[in-house]
Short mmCIF file of C-alpha atoms and ligand atoms in Angstrom, two decimals:
data_model
loop_
_atom_site.label_atom_id
_atom_site.label_comp_id
_atom_site.label_asym_id
_atom_site.label_seq_id
_atom_site.Cartn_x
_atom_site.Cartn_y
_atom_site.Cartn_z
CA UNK A 1 -97.38 -41.30 177.56
CA UNK A 2 -100.26 -40.52 179.98
CA UNK A 3 -100.46 -41.94 183.38
CA UNK A 4 -103.97 -42.70 182.67
CA UNK A 5 -103.05 -45.10 180.13
CA UNK A 6 -100.56 -46.85 182.30
CA UNK A 7 -103.29 -47.28 184.99
CA UNK A 8 -105.75 -48.66 182.41
CA UNK A 9 -103.23 -51.14 180.94
CA UNK A 10 -102.29 -52.18 184.54
CA UNK A 11 -105.72 -53.03 185.36
CA UNK A 12 -106.87 -54.49 182.19
CA UNK A 13 -107.12 -58.25 181.60
CA UNK A 14 -106.61 -57.96 177.92
CA UNK A 15 -105.08 -55.19 175.68
CA UNK A 16 -105.67 -54.80 172.08
CA UNK A 17 -103.54 -52.46 170.13
CA UNK A 18 -104.35 -51.07 166.75
CA UNK A 19 -101.31 -49.51 164.77
CA UNK A 20 -101.94 -47.23 161.81
CA UNK A 21 -100.12 -45.47 159.10
CA UNK A 22 -98.81 -42.69 161.30
CA UNK A 23 -96.42 -45.08 162.82
CA UNK A 24 -95.03 -46.15 159.47
CA UNK A 25 -91.73 -45.11 158.08
CA UNK A 26 -91.95 -42.19 155.92
CA UNK A 27 -88.86 -42.82 153.71
CA UNK A 28 -88.12 -39.01 153.76
CA UNK A 29 -84.44 -39.61 154.21
CA UNK A 30 -84.32 -42.02 151.18
CA UNK A 31 -85.28 -39.17 148.75
CA UNK A 32 -82.51 -36.96 150.18
CA UNK A 33 -79.68 -39.63 150.17
CA UNK A 34 -77.73 -39.72 146.87
CA UNK A 35 -77.00 -43.37 146.91
CA UNK A 36 -80.82 -44.28 147.08
CA UNK A 37 -81.80 -41.47 144.77
CA UNK A 38 -79.32 -43.05 142.05
CA UNK A 39 -80.72 -46.49 142.75
CA UNK A 40 -84.29 -45.23 142.43
CA UNK A 41 -83.47 -43.49 139.11
CA UNK A 42 -81.91 -46.66 137.76
CA UNK A 43 -84.91 -48.67 138.83
CA UNK A 44 -87.11 -46.29 136.90
CA UNK A 45 -85.11 -46.74 133.77
CA UNK A 46 -84.30 -50.50 134.04
CA UNK A 47 -87.96 -51.53 134.85
CA UNK A 48 -89.82 -53.06 131.73
CA UNK A 49 -93.16 -52.19 133.16
CA UNK A 50 -94.92 -50.79 136.25
CA UNK A 51 -94.96 -54.08 138.14
CA UNK A 52 -91.31 -54.51 137.76
CA UNK A 53 -90.68 -50.89 138.85
CA UNK A 54 -92.67 -51.49 141.98
CA UNK A 55 -90.69 -54.51 142.72
CA UNK A 56 -87.40 -53.02 142.38
CA UNK A 57 -88.57 -50.01 144.54
CA UNK A 58 -89.57 -52.50 147.29
CA UNK A 59 -86.01 -54.10 147.49
CA UNK A 60 -84.36 -50.55 147.62
CA UNK A 61 -86.73 -49.52 150.30
CA UNK A 62 -86.04 -52.69 152.33
CA UNK A 63 -82.27 -51.83 151.99
CA UNK A 64 -82.86 -48.34 153.35
CA UNK A 65 -85.07 -49.78 156.19
CA UNK A 66 -82.47 -52.16 157.30
CA UNK A 67 -79.71 -49.57 157.21
CA UNK A 68 -81.39 -46.26 158.11
CA UNK A 69 -84.49 -47.09 160.03
CA UNK A 70 -85.95 -44.19 161.96
CA UNK A 71 -84.52 -44.32 165.45
CA UNK A 72 -87.55 -42.54 167.02
CA UNK A 73 -89.89 -45.18 165.49
CA UNK A 74 -87.84 -47.82 166.80
CA UNK A 75 -87.67 -46.32 170.22
CA UNK A 76 -91.46 -45.90 170.05
CA UNK A 77 -92.01 -49.74 169.41
CA UNK A 78 -89.52 -50.47 172.16
CA UNK A 79 -91.74 -48.57 174.67
CA UNK A 80 -94.86 -50.18 173.43
CA UNK A 81 -93.18 -53.60 174.09
CA UNK A 82 -92.24 -52.42 177.69
CA UNK A 83 -95.81 -51.11 178.21
CA UNK A 84 -97.24 -54.53 177.30
CA UNK A 85 -94.85 -56.74 179.12
CA UNK A 86 -96.60 -59.46 180.85
CA UNK A 87 -100.00 -58.63 179.47
CA UNK A 88 -102.41 -60.63 177.43
CA UNK A 89 -102.24 -58.61 174.29
CA UNK A 90 -102.73 -58.78 170.40
CA UNK A 91 -101.54 -56.17 167.90
CA UNK A 92 -103.08 -55.48 164.56
CA UNK A 93 -100.93 -53.27 162.41
CA UNK A 94 -101.37 -51.66 158.97
CA UNK A 95 -97.81 -50.75 158.68
CA UNK A 96 -95.83 -52.70 156.00
CA UNK A 97 -92.40 -51.51 157.32
CA UNK A 98 -91.93 -54.42 159.58
CA UNK A 99 -90.27 -52.21 162.21
CA UNK A 100 -92.69 -53.91 164.74
CA UNK A 101 -90.86 -57.14 164.39
CA UNK A 102 -87.78 -55.69 165.69
CA UNK A 103 -89.52 -54.46 168.80
CA UNK A 104 -89.34 -57.37 171.17
CA UNK A 105 -93.23 -57.84 170.86
CA UNK A 106 -94.20 -61.42 170.57
CA UNK A 107 -94.60 -62.18 166.82
CA UNK A 108 -97.22 -64.87 167.58
CA UNK A 109 -99.48 -62.02 168.84
CA UNK A 110 -99.06 -59.70 165.84
CA UNK A 111 -101.06 -59.69 162.58
CA UNK A 112 -100.23 -57.48 159.69
CA UNK A 113 -102.93 -57.63 157.12
CA UNK A 114 -101.19 -55.28 154.68
CA UNK A 115 -98.19 -57.58 154.60
CA UNK A 116 -94.50 -56.45 154.68
CA UNK A 117 -90.95 -57.83 153.69
CA UNK A 118 -91.12 -61.20 155.32
CA UNK A 119 -92.34 -63.18 152.16
CA UNK A 120 -92.05 -62.85 148.42
CA UNK A 121 -94.52 -63.52 145.79
CA UNK A 122 -95.16 -63.54 141.98
CA UNK A 123 -97.18 -60.62 140.63
CA UNK A 124 -98.69 -62.45 137.61
CA UNK A 125 -102.59 -63.05 138.04
CA UNK A 126 -105.29 -64.37 136.05
CA UNK A 127 -108.47 -62.29 134.88
CA UNK A 128 -110.01 -62.92 138.18
CA UNK A 129 -106.91 -61.46 139.93
CA UNK A 130 -106.12 -64.96 141.16
CA UNK A 131 -102.31 -65.96 141.52
CA UNK A 132 -101.10 -67.97 138.51
CA UNK A 133 -97.87 -69.33 139.55
CA UNK A 134 -97.18 -71.71 142.46
CA UNK A 135 -93.88 -73.20 143.14
CA UNK A 136 -94.09 -76.59 144.93
CA UNK A 137 -97.86 -75.75 145.70
CA UNK A 138 -96.67 -72.70 147.68
CA UNK A 139 -97.63 -69.37 146.53
CA UNK A 140 -95.27 -67.48 148.86
CA UNK A 141 -91.54 -67.57 149.05
CA UNK A 142 -90.62 -67.40 152.81
CA UNK A 143 -87.17 -68.27 152.64
CA UNK A 144 -85.05 -65.20 154.10
CA UNK A 145 -81.88 -66.19 152.10
CA UNK A 146 -83.62 -65.07 148.90
CA UNK A 147 -84.12 -61.51 149.90
CA UNK A 148 -81.01 -61.37 151.99
CA UNK A 149 -78.93 -62.08 148.96
CA UNK A 150 -80.40 -59.08 147.33
CA UNK A 151 -79.41 -56.97 150.22
CA UNK A 152 -75.92 -58.14 150.26
CA UNK A 153 -75.67 -57.29 146.47
CA UNK A 154 -77.00 -53.89 147.11
CA UNK A 155 -74.33 -53.33 149.84
CA UNK A 156 -71.48 -54.06 147.41
CA UNK A 157 -73.13 -52.64 144.25
CA UNK A 158 -71.38 -49.11 144.32
CA UNK A 159 -74.71 -47.72 143.32
CA UNK A 160 -75.05 -49.74 140.12
CA UNK A 161 -78.36 -51.61 139.87
CA UNK A 162 -77.25 -53.74 137.14
CA UNK A 163 -74.82 -55.48 139.57
CA UNK A 164 -77.60 -56.80 141.53
CA UNK A 165 -79.43 -60.16 141.05
CA UNK A 166 -83.24 -60.13 141.66
CA UNK A 167 -84.96 -63.24 142.48
CA UNK A 168 -87.57 -64.56 139.90
CA UNK A 169 -90.54 -66.79 139.91
CA UNK A 170 -89.62 -70.41 139.06
CA UNK A 171 -92.73 -70.75 137.03
CA UNK A 172 -92.91 -67.60 134.94
CA UNK A 173 -89.46 -66.17 135.38
CA UNK A 174 -90.74 -62.71 136.25
CA UNK A 175 -89.16 -60.75 139.15
CA UNK A 176 -90.58 -61.41 142.61
CA UNK A 177 -92.18 -58.74 144.72
CA UNK A 178 -92.83 -58.55 148.35
CA UNK A 179 -95.95 -59.85 149.90
CA UNK A 180 -97.61 -56.45 150.38
CA UNK A 181 -101.04 -54.89 149.94
CA UNK A 182 -99.72 -52.64 146.96
CA UNK A 183 -98.16 -55.48 145.07
CA UNK A 184 -100.53 -56.48 142.19
CA UNK A 185 -102.23 -59.70 142.97
CA UNK A 186 -101.37 -59.59 146.73
CA UNK A 187 -101.61 -62.89 148.31
CA UNK A 188 -103.56 -62.74 151.55
CA UNK A 189 -102.57 -66.16 152.77
CA UNK A 190 -99.36 -64.35 154.12
CA UNK A 191 -101.52 -63.16 157.10
CA UNK A 192 -104.61 -65.23 157.22
CA UNK A 193 -103.40 -67.70 159.78
CA UNK A 194 -102.43 -64.95 162.17
CA UNK A 195 -105.83 -63.26 161.40
CA UNK A 196 -107.77 -66.32 162.50
CA UNK A 197 -105.80 -66.37 165.69
CA UNK A 198 -106.63 -62.83 166.29
CA UNK A 199 -110.34 -63.33 165.68
CA UNK A 200 -110.18 -66.21 168.21
CA UNK A 201 -108.39 -64.00 170.68
CA UNK A 202 -111.12 -61.25 170.14
CA UNK A 203 -113.81 -63.70 171.26
CA UNK A 204 -112.13 -63.96 174.27
CA UNK A 205 -112.28 -60.43 175.09
CA UNK A 206 -116.12 -60.42 175.66
CA UNK A 207 -116.98 -59.38 179.20
CA UNK A 208 -113.15 -59.12 179.97
CA UNK A 209 -111.51 -55.79 181.17
CA UNK A 210 -110.20 -54.77 177.77
CA UNK A 211 -107.99 -51.79 177.20
CA UNK A 212 -107.98 -50.80 173.37
CA UNK A 213 -104.94 -48.65 172.29
CA UNK A 214 -105.15 -47.04 168.86
CA UNK A 215 -102.00 -45.57 167.67
CA UNK A 216 -102.00 -43.38 164.36
CA UNK A 217 -104.89 -45.24 162.89
CA UNK A 218 -106.60 -42.81 160.42
CA UNK A 219 -109.15 -43.65 157.81
CA UNK A 220 -107.06 -46.00 155.78
CA UNK A 221 -108.71 -49.41 155.55
CA UNK A 222 -111.19 -48.36 158.26
CA UNK A 223 -112.78 -51.79 158.18
CA UNK A 224 -109.62 -53.34 159.58
CA UNK A 225 -109.22 -51.50 162.81
CA UNK A 226 -111.00 -48.29 163.33
CA UNK A 227 -114.72 -49.25 162.90
CA UNK A 228 -114.27 -52.69 164.47
CA UNK A 229 -112.65 -51.32 167.44
CA UNK A 230 -115.42 -48.77 167.90
CA UNK A 231 -117.87 -51.65 167.81
CA UNK A 232 -115.91 -53.74 170.33
CA UNK A 233 -115.64 -50.99 172.85
CA UNK A 234 -119.48 -49.99 172.38
CA UNK A 235 -120.55 -53.62 173.08
CA UNK A 236 -118.03 -54.58 175.74
CA UNK A 237 -119.03 -52.46 178.96
CA UNK A 238 -115.63 -53.18 180.42
CA UNK A 239 -113.74 -51.75 177.55
CA UNK A 240 -111.83 -48.55 177.26
CA UNK A 241 -110.32 -46.92 174.23
CA UNK A 242 -107.35 -44.57 173.82
CA UNK A 243 -107.27 -43.05 170.47
CA UNK A 244 -104.00 -41.44 169.58
CA UNK A 245 -103.84 -39.53 166.39
CA UNK A 246 -102.26 -36.25 165.35
CA UNK A 247 -105.47 -35.23 163.37
CA UNK A 248 -108.16 -37.97 163.59
CA UNK A 249 -108.25 -38.48 167.33
CA UNK A 250 -111.97 -37.69 167.60
CA UNK A 251 -114.22 -40.12 169.42
CA UNK A 252 -117.60 -41.21 168.34
CA UNK A 253 -120.43 -39.70 170.31
CA UNK A 254 -121.76 -42.96 171.60
CA UNK A 255 -118.23 -43.82 173.12
CA UNK A 256 -118.40 -40.67 175.21
CA UNK A 257 -116.86 -41.58 178.67
CA UNK A 258 -115.74 -44.85 177.36
CA UNK A 259 -112.51 -43.47 175.73
CA UNK A 260 -109.84 -40.80 175.76
CA UNK A 261 -108.91 -38.77 172.55
CA UNK A 262 -105.17 -38.00 172.52
CA UNK A 263 -104.16 -35.29 169.96
CA UNK A 264 -100.53 -36.45 169.35
CA UNK A 265 -98.26 -38.06 166.79
CA UNK A 266 -98.13 -41.63 168.10
CA UNK A 267 -94.34 -41.91 168.01
CA UNK A 268 -94.10 -38.74 169.94
CA UNK A 269 -96.54 -40.11 172.37
CA UNK A 270 -94.83 -43.19 172.91
CA UNK A 271 -91.20 -42.14 173.36
ZN1 ZN B 1 -94.78 -66.28 138.26
#
């Protein structure tokens, strides 16, 4: 991490952090692990259709994350939490691996618009892609016990996926998937209340000394972090942007002198 960044953060009144896909778990180890390979093959065979296959893979990936999460990434989040200690910050993350939630960062100051593993949903939708099923008026299942039971089953399944009970929708009896952007019929209500908080926080950055730190944000969903951040820094004369990315670290011409490009993998940069 550069001394320049530490100085900017120390002086800033507010800090906005954007986290992109370069920070996300790659699951490289999963494809080299015989236990998970076996489960993935069985998921392929057991699934009745594409949706079900995706859901089964999500449960297997979550199990992997809970047991084999990349140490370096976890350390990177810890140093980010350390860096932001005592600051007025907000974090927007495009990652769906939920590693950020074990970092010590304040959950009430994080928004993850691509979802993650903290809620389940039914994948059935009508022709307008609107959710079909709602249980007790709720479209998300947020009780941890529901997916934790699957994790326990996977722990003792001996590599046999048919020994695992997967939760199903109370309305249509189809398997529940995780509330993530890649899930068909993604239910955005999972993050919208945090998004509203973030928008409100952003309004408060006007004319404040703002430090923006972009970590591994490439061109995936550029309307969520990359483009808005450039606009914020352009219009706020007291803002400064640090853009850390291994390839897409370039700064727009209009922001010359208002930001620093750092060519680095964000995980390596932080630890
Ligand atoms: Zn359903």
